Short mmCIF file of C-alpha atoms and ligand atoms in Angstrom, two decimals:
data_model
loop_
_atom_site.label_atom_id
_atom_site.label_comp_id
_atom_site.label_asym_id
_atom_site.label_seq_id
_atom_site.Cartn_x
_atom_site.Cartn_y
_atom_site.Cartn_z
CA MET A 1 -25.08 89.24 -57.64
CA ASN A 2 -24.41 92.35 -59.70
CA LYS A 3 -23.12 94.54 -56.89
CA PHE A 4 -19.91 95.07 -55.01
CA LYS A 5 -20.12 92.91 -51.91
CA GLU A 6 -21.06 94.22 -48.47
CA GLY A 7 -18.01 95.49 -46.75
CA PHE A 8 -16.31 96.08 -50.03
CA LEU A 9 -13.05 97.79 -49.17
CA TRP A 10 -13.15 101.21 -50.94
CA GLY A 11 -10.29 103.52 -50.34
CA GLY A 12 -7.05 104.91 -51.49
CA ALA A 13 -3.41 103.91 -51.76
CA THR A 14 -0.03 105.52 -50.99
CA ALA A 15 3.54 104.52 -50.36
CA ALA A 16 5.69 105.83 -47.53
CA ASN A 17 8.64 106.79 -49.74
CA GLN A 18 6.41 108.83 -52.00
CA PHE A 19 4.39 110.81 -49.36
CA GLU A 20 5.67 110.47 -45.81
CA GLY A 21 8.80 112.68 -45.88
CA GLY A 22 10.56 112.97 -42.48
CA TRP A 23 13.41 111.09 -44.16
CA ASN A 24 15.77 111.56 -41.19
CA ALA A 25 13.32 112.36 -38.54
CA GLY A 26 12.99 110.20 -35.46
CA GLY A 27 16.13 108.23 -36.19
CA LYS A 28 14.99 107.06 -39.62
CA GLY A 29 17.78 105.72 -41.81
CA LEU A 30 18.49 106.32 -45.37
CA SER A 31 16.52 104.26 -47.84
CA THR A 32 16.98 103.48 -51.53
CA ALA A 33 14.26 106.02 -52.33
CA ASP A 34 16.21 108.66 -50.37
CA VAL A 35 19.13 108.55 -52.77
CA MET A 36 17.00 109.00 -55.89
CA THR A 37 16.96 112.47 -57.41
CA GLY A 38 14.01 114.11 -59.09
CA GLY A 39 13.48 113.63 -62.82
CA THR A 40 10.90 114.18 -65.52
CA HIS A 41 9.13 112.23 -68.13
CA THR A 42 12.15 112.57 -70.40
CA THR A 43 14.99 112.87 -67.83
CA PRO A 44 15.38 109.69 -65.74
CA ARG A 45 15.91 109.94 -62.00
CA ARG A 46 19.55 109.40 -60.94
CA ILE A 47 20.80 107.15 -58.09
CA THR A 48 23.52 108.97 -56.05
CA PRO A 49 25.09 106.48 -53.64
CA GLU A 50 26.37 109.60 -51.72
CA LEU A 51 23.90 112.44 -51.06
CA GLU A 52 24.79 115.45 -53.18
CA GLU A 53 24.80 118.93 -51.72
CA GLY A 54 22.37 121.06 -53.44
CA THR A 55 20.50 118.22 -55.22
CA TYR A 56 16.79 117.78 -54.75
CA TYR A 57 15.59 114.43 -53.40
CA PRO A 58 11.75 114.22 -53.69
CA SER A 59 11.36 111.63 -50.90
CA HIS A 60 13.05 113.67 -48.21
CA GLU A 61 10.05 115.81 -47.56
CA ALA A 62 7.57 114.35 -50.15
CA ILE A 63 4.24 115.78 -48.99
CA ASP A 64 5.10 115.41 -45.33
CA PHE A 65 2.46 113.00 -44.23
CA TYR A 66 4.78 112.56 -41.26
CA GLY A 67 3.77 116.09 -40.15
CA HIS A 68 0.24 116.07 -41.58
CA TYR A 69 -1.13 112.64 -40.89
CA LYS A 70 -4.03 113.81 -38.67
CA GLU A 71 -5.20 116.28 -41.23
CA ASP A 72 -4.84 113.79 -44.07
CA ILE A 73 -6.60 110.98 -42.36
CA LYS A 74 -9.43 113.29 -41.43
CA MET A 75 -9.92 114.05 -45.10
CA PHE A 76 -9.80 110.32 -45.88
CA GLY A 77 -12.48 109.94 -43.28
CA GLU A 78 -14.57 112.64 -44.89
CA MET A 79 -14.55 110.71 -48.17
CA GLY A 80 -15.71 107.67 -46.23
CA PHE A 81 -12.68 105.48 -46.85
CA LYS A 82 -13.19 101.89 -45.61
CA THR A 83 -9.57 101.16 -46.06
CA PHE A 84 -6.34 102.97 -46.53
CA ARG A 85 -3.31 101.41 -48.24
CA MET A 86 0.04 102.65 -46.96
CA SER A 87 3.39 101.24 -46.48
CA ILE A 88 5.72 101.22 -43.56
CA ASN A 89 9.16 102.73 -44.14
CA TRP A 90 11.37 99.86 -43.31
CA SER A 91 14.23 102.26 -42.63
CA ARG A 92 12.12 104.00 -40.08
CA ILE A 93 11.89 100.86 -38.05
CA PHE A 94 15.37 99.44 -38.79
CA PRO A 95 17.49 102.42 -39.94
CA ASN A 96 20.30 100.24 -41.40
CA GLY A 97 18.20 97.26 -42.27
CA ASP A 98 20.27 94.74 -40.35
CA ASP A 99 20.03 96.39 -36.88
CA LEU A 100 19.11 93.92 -34.16
CA GLU A 101 16.73 96.19 -32.34
CA PRO A 102 13.99 98.28 -33.90
CA SER A 103 13.54 102.02 -33.33
CA GLU A 104 10.81 102.69 -30.76
CA GLU A 105 10.23 106.15 -32.20
CA GLY A 106 9.61 104.67 -35.61
CA LEU A 107 7.16 102.11 -34.28
CA LYS A 108 5.34 104.78 -32.26
CA PHE A 109 4.73 106.81 -35.39
CA TYR A 110 2.81 104.04 -36.97
CA ASP A 111 0.97 103.29 -33.75
CA ASN A 112 -0.21 107.00 -33.99
CA VAL A 113 -1.20 106.52 -37.61
CA PHE A 114 -3.18 103.40 -37.08
CA ASP A 115 -4.89 104.85 -34.04
CA GLU A 116 -5.91 107.89 -36.10
CA LEU A 117 -7.31 105.59 -38.84
CA LYS A 118 -9.37 103.72 -36.25
CA LYS A 119 -11.07 106.98 -35.22
CA TYR A 120 -12.61 107.07 -38.65
CA ASN A 121 -13.18 103.36 -38.89
CA ILE A 122 -10.60 103.01 -41.65
CA GLU A 123 -8.97 99.62 -41.90
CA PRO A 124 -5.22 99.91 -42.73
CA LEU A 125 -3.90 97.79 -45.57
CA VAL A 126 -0.11 97.78 -45.08
CA THR A 127 2.52 97.12 -47.68
CA ILE A 128 5.54 95.90 -45.81
CA SER A 129 8.05 96.78 -48.59
CA HIS A 130 7.20 99.41 -51.19
CA TYR A 131 10.20 100.57 -53.27
CA GLU A 132 12.02 101.42 -50.09
CA THR A 133 14.85 99.15 -48.83
CA PRO A 134 17.17 100.49 -46.19
CA PHE A 135 20.14 101.77 -48.12
CA GLY A 136 22.44 100.20 -45.62
CA LEU A 137 21.43 96.81 -47.09
CA THR A 138 22.34 97.97 -50.56
CA LYS A 139 25.80 99.03 -49.30
CA LYS A 140 26.50 95.99 -47.36
CA TYR A 141 24.83 93.17 -49.40
CA ASN A 142 23.83 94.77 -52.68
CA GLY A 143 20.24 94.53 -51.49
CA TRP A 144 18.13 91.54 -52.32
CA ALA A 145 20.80 90.08 -54.55
CA SER A 146 22.05 88.54 -51.32
CA ARG A 147 20.27 85.88 -49.33
CA GLU A 148 21.17 87.59 -45.96
CA VAL A 149 18.51 90.22 -46.56
CA ILE A 150 15.78 87.56 -46.09
CA ASP A 151 16.59 87.42 -42.40
CA CYS A 152 16.67 91.18 -42.03
CA TYR A 153 13.20 91.36 -43.69
CA ILE A 154 11.74 88.62 -41.44
CA ARG A 155 13.09 90.35 -38.37
CA TYR A 156 11.32 93.47 -39.58
CA CYS A 157 8.10 91.54 -40.33
CA GLU A 158 8.13 89.77 -36.90
CA THR A 159 8.53 93.23 -35.20
CA ILE A 160 5.65 94.93 -37.00
CA PHE A 161 3.37 91.76 -37.01
CA LYS A 162 3.74 91.56 -33.20
CA ARG A 163 3.50 95.26 -32.61
CA TYR A 164 0.45 95.90 -34.76
CA LYS A 165 -1.20 92.49 -34.25
CA ASN A 166 -4.47 94.04 -33.14
CA LYS A 167 -4.35 97.13 -35.27
CA VAL A 168 -3.65 95.79 -38.82
CA LYS A 169 -5.33 92.84 -40.51
CA TYR A 170 -4.47 93.24 -44.11
CA TRP A 171 -0.89 93.06 -45.33
CA LEU A 172 1.01 92.96 -48.63
CA THR A 173 4.46 91.49 -48.46
CA PHE A 174 6.14 93.30 -51.53
CA ASN A 175 4.80 95.96 -53.69
CA GLU A 176 4.88 95.05 -57.40
CA ILE A 177 7.24 92.13 -56.75
CA ASN A 178 7.36 91.40 -60.46
CA CYS A 179 9.16 94.64 -61.18
CA LEU A 180 12.32 92.51 -60.62
CA THR A 181 11.51 90.65 -63.94
CA ILE A 182 12.49 93.81 -65.69
CA ASP A 183 15.63 95.93 -65.80
CA PHE A 184 14.04 99.02 -64.46
CA GLY A 185 13.12 97.26 -61.26
CA ALA A 186 16.62 96.35 -59.95
CA PHE A 187 17.23 99.25 -57.66
CA MET A 188 13.60 100.33 -56.88
CA GLY A 189 12.34 96.82 -56.21
CA GLY A 190 15.57 95.07 -55.09
CA GLY A 191 17.94 97.77 -53.86
CA ILE A 192 20.39 96.38 -56.31
CA LEU A 193 23.13 98.37 -58.00
CA VAL A 194 24.03 96.54 -61.26
CA LYS A 195 27.67 97.23 -62.30
CA GLU A 196 28.59 97.62 -65.85
CA GLY A 197 29.01 94.30 -67.58
CA GLU A 198 27.16 92.40 -64.88
CA ASN A 199 24.31 90.08 -65.80
CA SER A 200 21.32 92.00 -64.55
CA ASP A 201 18.90 89.17 -65.35
CA GLN A 202 20.85 86.81 -63.07
CA LEU A 203 21.02 89.31 -60.24
CA ARG A 204 17.32 90.25 -60.45
CA PHE A 205 15.89 86.82 -60.74
CA GLN A 206 18.04 85.51 -57.84
CA ALA A 207 16.80 88.62 -55.88
CA LEU A 208 13.33 87.65 -56.85
CA HIS A 209 13.78 84.24 -55.51
CA HIS A 210 14.95 85.71 -52.26
CA GLN A 211 11.83 87.84 -52.14
CA PHE A 212 9.68 84.75 -52.83
CA ILE A 213 11.28 83.02 -49.92
CA ALA A 214 10.98 86.07 -47.67
CA SER A 215 7.32 86.60 -48.65
CA ALA A 216 6.51 82.90 -48.04
CA LYS A 217 8.26 82.94 -44.62
CA ALA A 218 6.37 86.23 -43.77
CA VAL A 219 3.03 84.68 -44.67
CA LYS A 220 3.66 81.64 -42.39
CA LEU A 221 4.96 83.81 -39.59
CA GLY A 222 2.12 86.27 -39.86
CA HIS A 223 -0.53 83.43 -39.64
CA GLU A 224 1.27 82.09 -36.54
CA ILE A 225 1.19 85.48 -34.82
CA ASN A 226 -2.37 86.23 -35.70
CA PRO A 227 -4.42 83.56 -37.60
CA ASP A 228 -6.86 86.37 -38.70
CA PHE A 229 -4.27 88.18 -40.74
CA LYS A 230 -4.97 88.30 -44.39
CA ILE A 231 -1.65 88.53 -46.29
CA GLY A 232 -1.46 89.12 -50.04
CA CYS A 233 0.85 89.37 -52.88
CA MET A 234 0.99 92.50 -55.06
CA ILE A 235 1.74 92.32 -58.82
CA ALA A 236 2.06 95.23 -61.26
CA TYR A 237 -0.35 93.83 -63.85
CA MET A 238 1.06 94.69 -67.21
CA THR A 239 -1.95 93.73 -69.46
CA LEU A 240 -0.75 92.71 -72.86
CA TYR A 241 -2.63 92.15 -76.07
CA PRO A 242 -1.25 90.55 -79.16
CA TYR A 243 -1.24 93.34 -81.80
CA THR A 244 -2.60 90.92 -84.47
CA CYS A 245 -3.92 87.48 -84.79
CA ASN A 246 -0.64 86.39 -86.23
CA PRO A 247 0.26 83.27 -84.14
CA ASP A 248 3.67 84.76 -83.65
CA ASP A 249 2.17 87.82 -81.97
CA ILE A 250 -0.13 85.56 -79.88
CA LEU A 251 2.77 83.44 -78.70
CA LEU A 252 5.02 86.46 -77.92
CA ALA A 253 2.23 88.06 -75.92
CA GLN A 254 1.71 84.82 -74.03
CA GLN A 255 5.40 84.49 -73.28
CA LYS A 256 5.72 87.97 -71.94
CA ASP A 257 2.56 87.61 -69.90
CA GLN A 258 3.92 84.42 -68.37
CA ILE A 259 7.20 85.96 -67.16
CA GLN A 260 6.17 89.52 -66.39
CA ASN A 261 2.77 88.76 -64.90
CA GLY A 262 2.24 85.09 -64.36
CA LEU A 263 5.47 83.98 -62.67
CA CYS A 264 5.19 85.88 -59.41
CA GLY A 265 1.49 85.15 -58.88
CA ASP A 266 2.10 81.45 -59.60
CA VAL A 267 4.85 81.14 -57.01
CA GLN A 268 3.11 83.26 -54.28
CA VAL A 269 -0.33 81.84 -54.85
CA ARG A 270 0.41 78.23 -55.79
CA GLY A 271 3.65 77.83 -53.89
CA HIS A 272 5.92 76.61 -56.58
CA TYR A 273 7.62 77.80 -59.78
CA PRO A 274 5.55 77.29 -62.97
CA GLY A 275 6.79 75.01 -65.75
CA PHE A 276 7.57 77.88 -68.20
CA ALA A 277 10.14 79.41 -65.81
CA LYS A 278 12.53 76.62 -66.30
CA ARG A 279 12.84 77.18 -70.04
CA TYR A 280 12.97 80.90 -69.55
CA PHE A 281 15.85 80.59 -67.04
CA GLU A 282 17.71 78.12 -69.24
CA GLU A 283 17.41 80.22 -72.38
CA ASN A 284 18.42 83.46 -70.59
CA ASN A 285 21.40 81.95 -68.78
CA ILE A 286 19.81 82.49 -65.35
CA LYS A 287 20.74 80.00 -62.65
CA ILE A 288 18.62 80.26 -59.42
CA ARG A 289 20.47 79.11 -56.38
CA MET A 290 18.02 77.39 -54.16
CA GLU A 291 18.62 75.88 -50.74
CA LYS A 292 17.37 72.50 -49.66
CA ASP A 293 14.36 73.68 -47.89
CA ASP A 294 13.25 76.39 -50.28
CA GLU A 295 10.54 74.30 -52.01
CA ASN A 296 8.94 73.58 -48.68
CA ILE A 297 9.10 77.20 -47.65
CA LEU A 298 7.35 78.28 -50.84
CA ARG A 299 4.71 75.64 -50.45
CA GLU A 300 3.99 76.60 -46.81
CA GLY A 301 3.73 80.32 -47.50
CA CYS A 302 0.95 80.79 -50.04
CA VAL A 303 -0.82 84.07 -49.92
CA ASP A 304 -4.49 84.57 -48.82
CA PHE A 305 -5.34 86.97 -51.62
CA TYR A 306 -4.06 88.35 -54.86
CA SER A 307 -3.64 92.12 -55.21
CA PHE A 308 -2.48 94.13 -58.21
CA SER A 309 -1.99 97.47 -59.68
CA TYR A 310 -3.67 98.33 -63.03
CA TYR A 311 -3.24 101.60 -64.97
CA MET A 312 -3.20 100.70 -68.59
CA SER A 313 -2.62 98.02 -71.21
CA ASN A 314 -0.08 97.56 -73.95
CA ALA A 315 0.10 95.70 -77.26
CA VAL A 316 2.74 93.20 -78.17
CA SER A 317 4.01 92.70 -81.71
CA THR A 318 6.80 90.75 -83.44
CA ASP A 319 7.03 93.64 -85.99
CA PRO A 320 9.95 95.93 -85.05
CA GLU A 321 8.47 98.85 -87.00
CA LYS A 322 5.45 99.26 -84.74
CA GLN A 323 5.31 102.45 -82.71
CA GLU A 324 6.09 102.22 -79.09
CA THR A 325 4.57 104.03 -76.07
CA SER A 326 5.44 104.17 -72.31
CA GLY A 327 3.67 102.60 -69.38
CA ASN A 328 3.81 101.51 -65.79
CA LEU A 329 7.28 99.89 -65.32
CA LEU A 330 7.28 98.82 -68.95
CA GLY A 331 6.14 100.38 -72.27
CA GLY A 332 4.85 98.42 -75.24
CA ILE A 333 3.35 98.92 -78.63
CA LYS A 334 0.71 101.61 -79.24
CA ASN A 335 -2.80 100.36 -79.49
CA PRO A 336 -4.72 102.30 -82.15
CA TYR A 337 -7.98 101.78 -80.24
CA LEU A 338 -6.93 103.53 -77.10
CA LYS A 339 -6.23 107.06 -75.90
CA ALA A 340 -3.24 107.73 -73.62
CA SER A 341 -2.54 109.89 -70.59
CA ASP A 342 -0.14 112.88 -70.91
CA TRP A 343 2.53 110.45 -69.82
CA GLY A 344 1.76 108.05 -72.58
CA TRP A 345 0.06 105.37 -70.52
CA GLN A 346 -2.80 103.92 -72.61
CA ILE A 347 -6.15 104.25 -70.96
CA ASP A 348 -8.05 100.95 -71.11
CA PRO A 349 -10.95 100.40 -68.62
CA LYS A 350 -12.15 97.27 -70.38
CA GLY A 351 -8.71 95.85 -69.93
CA LEU A 352 -9.42 95.88 -66.23
CA ARG A 353 -12.39 93.62 -66.64
CA TRP A 354 -10.31 91.34 -68.83
CA THR A 355 -7.36 91.34 -66.26
CA LEU A 356 -9.68 90.62 -63.32
CA ASN A 357 -11.16 87.66 -65.15
CA HIS A 358 -7.77 86.48 -66.34
CA ILE A 359 -6.43 86.57 -62.76
CA TYR A 360 -9.43 84.98 -61.15
CA ASP A 361 -9.65 82.15 -63.74
CA ARG A 362 -6.02 81.39 -62.96
CA TYR A 363 -6.05 81.43 -59.15
CA GLN A 364 -9.58 81.39 -57.78
CA ILE A 365 -8.68 83.23 -54.71
CA PRO A 366 -10.01 86.73 -53.64
CA VAL A 367 -8.58 89.57 -55.76
CA MET A 368 -8.10 93.19 -54.95
CA VAL A 369 -7.24 96.18 -57.10
CA VAL A 370 -4.86 98.12 -54.87
CA GLU A 371 -3.72 100.70 -57.42
CA ASN A 372 -5.54 102.35 -60.28
CA GLY A 373 -5.67 106.04 -61.23
CA LEU A 374 -4.73 108.73 -63.61
CA GLY A 375 -1.56 110.85 -63.47
CA ALA A 376 -2.51 114.22 -64.82
CA VAL A 377 -1.55 117.90 -64.68
CA ASP A 378 -4.17 119.68 -62.51
CA VAL A 379 -4.96 123.42 -62.64
CA VAL A 380 -6.03 125.41 -59.64
CA GLU A 381 -8.63 127.87 -60.90
CA GLU A 382 -8.79 131.47 -59.71
CA ASP A 383 -11.48 130.61 -57.24
CA GLY A 384 -9.37 127.91 -55.89
CA THR A 385 -11.31 124.95 -57.30
CA ILE A 386 -9.62 122.04 -59.11
CA ASN A 387 -12.04 120.58 -61.61
CA ASP A 388 -10.58 117.23 -62.49
CA ASP A 389 -13.37 115.80 -64.58
CA TYR A 390 -10.86 113.87 -66.60
CA ARG A 391 -9.91 111.95 -63.41
CA ILE A 392 -13.51 111.33 -62.57
CA ASP A 393 -14.11 110.00 -66.13
CA TYR A 394 -11.06 107.69 -65.86
CA LEU A 395 -12.09 106.29 -62.47
CA ARG A 396 -15.77 105.93 -63.32
CA ASP A 397 -14.96 104.01 -66.48
CA HIS A 398 -12.70 101.64 -64.48
CA ILE A 399 -15.19 101.15 -61.70
CA VAL A 400 -17.98 100.29 -64.27
CA GLU A 401 -15.64 97.63 -65.72
CA MET A 402 -14.76 96.35 -62.26
CA ASN A 403 -18.45 95.94 -61.69
CA GLU A 404 -18.77 93.93 -64.92
CA ALA A 405 -15.97 91.64 -63.61
CA VAL A 406 -17.87 91.11 -60.40
CA LYS A 407 -20.92 90.12 -62.58
CA ASP A 408 -18.63 87.79 -64.44
CA GLY A 409 -18.06 86.11 -61.03
CA VAL A 410 -14.86 87.45 -59.86
CA ASP A 411 -14.47 87.57 -56.11
CA LEU A 412 -13.33 91.09 -55.63
CA MET A 413 -12.58 92.35 -52.09
CA GLY A 414 -11.85 96.01 -52.65
CA TYR A 415 -10.44 98.88 -54.58
CA THR A 416 -7.79 101.47 -53.47
CA MET A 417 -7.32 104.22 -55.91
CA TRP A 418 -3.65 105.15 -56.37
CA GLY A 419 -2.28 108.34 -54.99
CA CYS A 420 -5.53 109.37 -53.28
CA ILE A 421 -3.51 112.41 -52.11
CA ASP A 422 -1.05 114.03 -54.52
CA LEU A 423 2.37 112.54 -54.01
CA VAL A 424 5.73 112.04 -55.66
CA SER A 425 5.70 109.92 -58.84
CA ALA A 426 7.74 106.74 -58.50
CA SER A 427 8.96 106.64 -62.14
CA THR A 428 9.75 110.26 -62.69
CA GLY A 429 10.05 111.78 -59.18
CA GLU A 430 7.69 114.58 -60.25
CA MET A 431 4.90 116.18 -58.27
CA LYS A 432 3.33 117.44 -61.46
CA LYS A 433 2.04 114.03 -62.24
CA ARG A 434 -0.83 114.17 -59.84
CA TYR A 435 -3.21 111.36 -59.00
CA GLY A 436 -5.06 112.66 -55.91
CA PHE A 437 -8.52 113.46 -54.81
CA ILE A 438 -6.65 115.88 -52.55
CA TYR A 439 -4.42 118.46 -54.12
CA VAL A 440 -1.09 119.23 -52.37
CA ASP A 441 0.57 122.60 -53.03
CA LYS A 442 4.06 121.58 -54.09
CA ASP A 443 5.88 121.59 -57.39
CA ASN A 444 8.57 119.56 -59.08
CA GLU A 445 11.35 121.59 -57.57
CA GLY A 446 10.01 121.16 -54.05
CA THR A 447 8.48 124.49 -53.58
CA GLY A 448 5.07 125.02 -52.14
CA THR A 449 3.11 125.51 -48.94
CA LEU A 450 1.95 121.84 -48.62
CA GLU A 451 -1.53 123.12 -48.24
CA ARG A 452 -4.21 120.44 -48.83
CA LYS A 453 -7.30 121.03 -50.94
CA PRO A 454 -10.12 118.73 -52.01
CA LYS A 455 -10.53 118.42 -55.81
CA LYS A 456 -13.88 117.88 -57.52
CA SER A 457 -13.13 114.11 -57.60
CA PHE A 458 -13.01 114.20 -53.83
CA TYR A 459 -16.76 114.84 -53.59
CA TRP A 460 -17.41 112.48 -56.39
CA TYR A 461 -15.60 109.57 -54.65
CA LYS A 462 -17.32 110.25 -51.50
CA LYS A 463 -20.69 109.55 -53.27
CA VAL A 464 -19.23 106.40 -54.91
CA ILE A 465 -18.33 105.02 -51.51
CA GLU A 466 -21.58 106.06 -49.83
CA SER A 467 -23.53 104.22 -52.50
CA ASN A 468 -21.22 101.22 -52.51
CA GLY A 469 -20.34 101.93 -56.18
CA GLU A 470 -23.88 102.55 -57.41
CA ASN A 471 -23.73 106.23 -57.77
CA LEU A 472 -21.05 107.06 -60.34
CA GLU A 473 -22.53 110.35 -61.48
C1 LIG B 501 3.13 101.73 -59.31
C2 LIG B 501 3.74 101.88 -57.94
O1 LIG B 501 4.09 101.21 -60.21
O2 LIG B 501 2.54 102.86 -59.87
C3 LIG B 501 3.65 103.26 -57.31
O3 LIG B 501 3.37 100.87 -57.06
C4 LIG B 501 3.62 104.36 -58.37
O4 LIG B 501 4.62 103.42 -56.35
C5 LIG B 501 2.50 104.09 -59.28
O5 LIG B 501 3.60 105.61 -57.96
C6 LIG B 501 2.28 105.14 -60.42
O6 LIG B 501 3.40 105.33 -61.08
P1 LIG B 501 4.08 106.77 -61.22
O7 LIG B 501 5.37 106.43 -61.91
O8 LIG B 501 3.19 107.49 -62.05
O9 LIG B 501 4.24 107.31 -59.86
#
């Protein structure tokens, strides 16, 4: 009862746009990620609709998994990964997004990757869309703001479901779909360019509706193609605590939790919009255009499991004087009981136990933690070692609390640590913000040999997996 279940899916997570590179190899088209420049913690990434000569675009080479996949998968195998979360670059399969025929070369690349994983008995967990929409869809339709994109996505799903029917069992329809509930997510999550003066809320929530429909259709289609497929949703869980027991703080925290975290899970797990959405839409002047059959589509496309990312928690306060801090997708109020990472994300292992219970109480379907990790600056010692004890501490503390949640009765399927190999940061475009068990020699400016090296945490995680989470020393 107290243990992680047999067959628990231990592993690591990545996203194509942040680690694959090969941005124009094999006929790949331009994606939204490919037009985002590098940035830093304090300088935001820019979106350049036309590629600029001399500007550095981190996704173009990333860490070149495209050219190193055999070496990388071998190292995942050495750690004993049971699963590997990766995404397919949609623009590698359909370069413009609305092409009628897929690229055979693109499809073949993923055949090779899945075959390589199979050699090490690693089960792929594939995110179909992870912050990478073919840029052609942005140009032509303003991305997910238009309903036309649903058909393009479904064509893409049908292609990969059929092709990898016997190679992939676990799928996630959209990475952090709830990023469309916040401003920051318009381009990354929806491929939407918001013009000055435009109502961003309206565009994003309409786009979110299109993604709900696309996700539901994909789930139904996937099950028709292979009834053994397990298809999940993926939510960026932004765990929120009321700063005080003042009922105003409590209510504000609940309202934010409903929209930012609850809305997407409710639609994707239960198959319909929750009651609170109506009031939110009315009060924020958002009018969702639905077609006649949409309610049925949502009802018929409920996901099999709930997956989420968890890095940190934030506090919520009605007091405008309270100090703020940054976080995954969204910042919040600083919590005096927590320490933070170098990027200001508040480290809260107990919050993971709380979140797992909160989610499982709400939905009662299997749950999976598909992202969790610490972005930190790593130092290569003179003898070549990388002693990332801070990362081991972070991960250990979270795994301990995950185990507590299992004891609490949560049906937990697996855990894929984010950025198991160093990769480009989604929010800042940096390499310096490293998450990996495997170090990659590359810096923020794109210089480096791309050599891979195991860090101390590599050997630690191997023991964790070998002992099914019992040995955390
Ligand atoms: C999640 C995303 O938001 O967090 C990943 O799904 C991302 O794509 C990860 O990389 C960590 O965020 P960051 O900004 O540190 O890369």
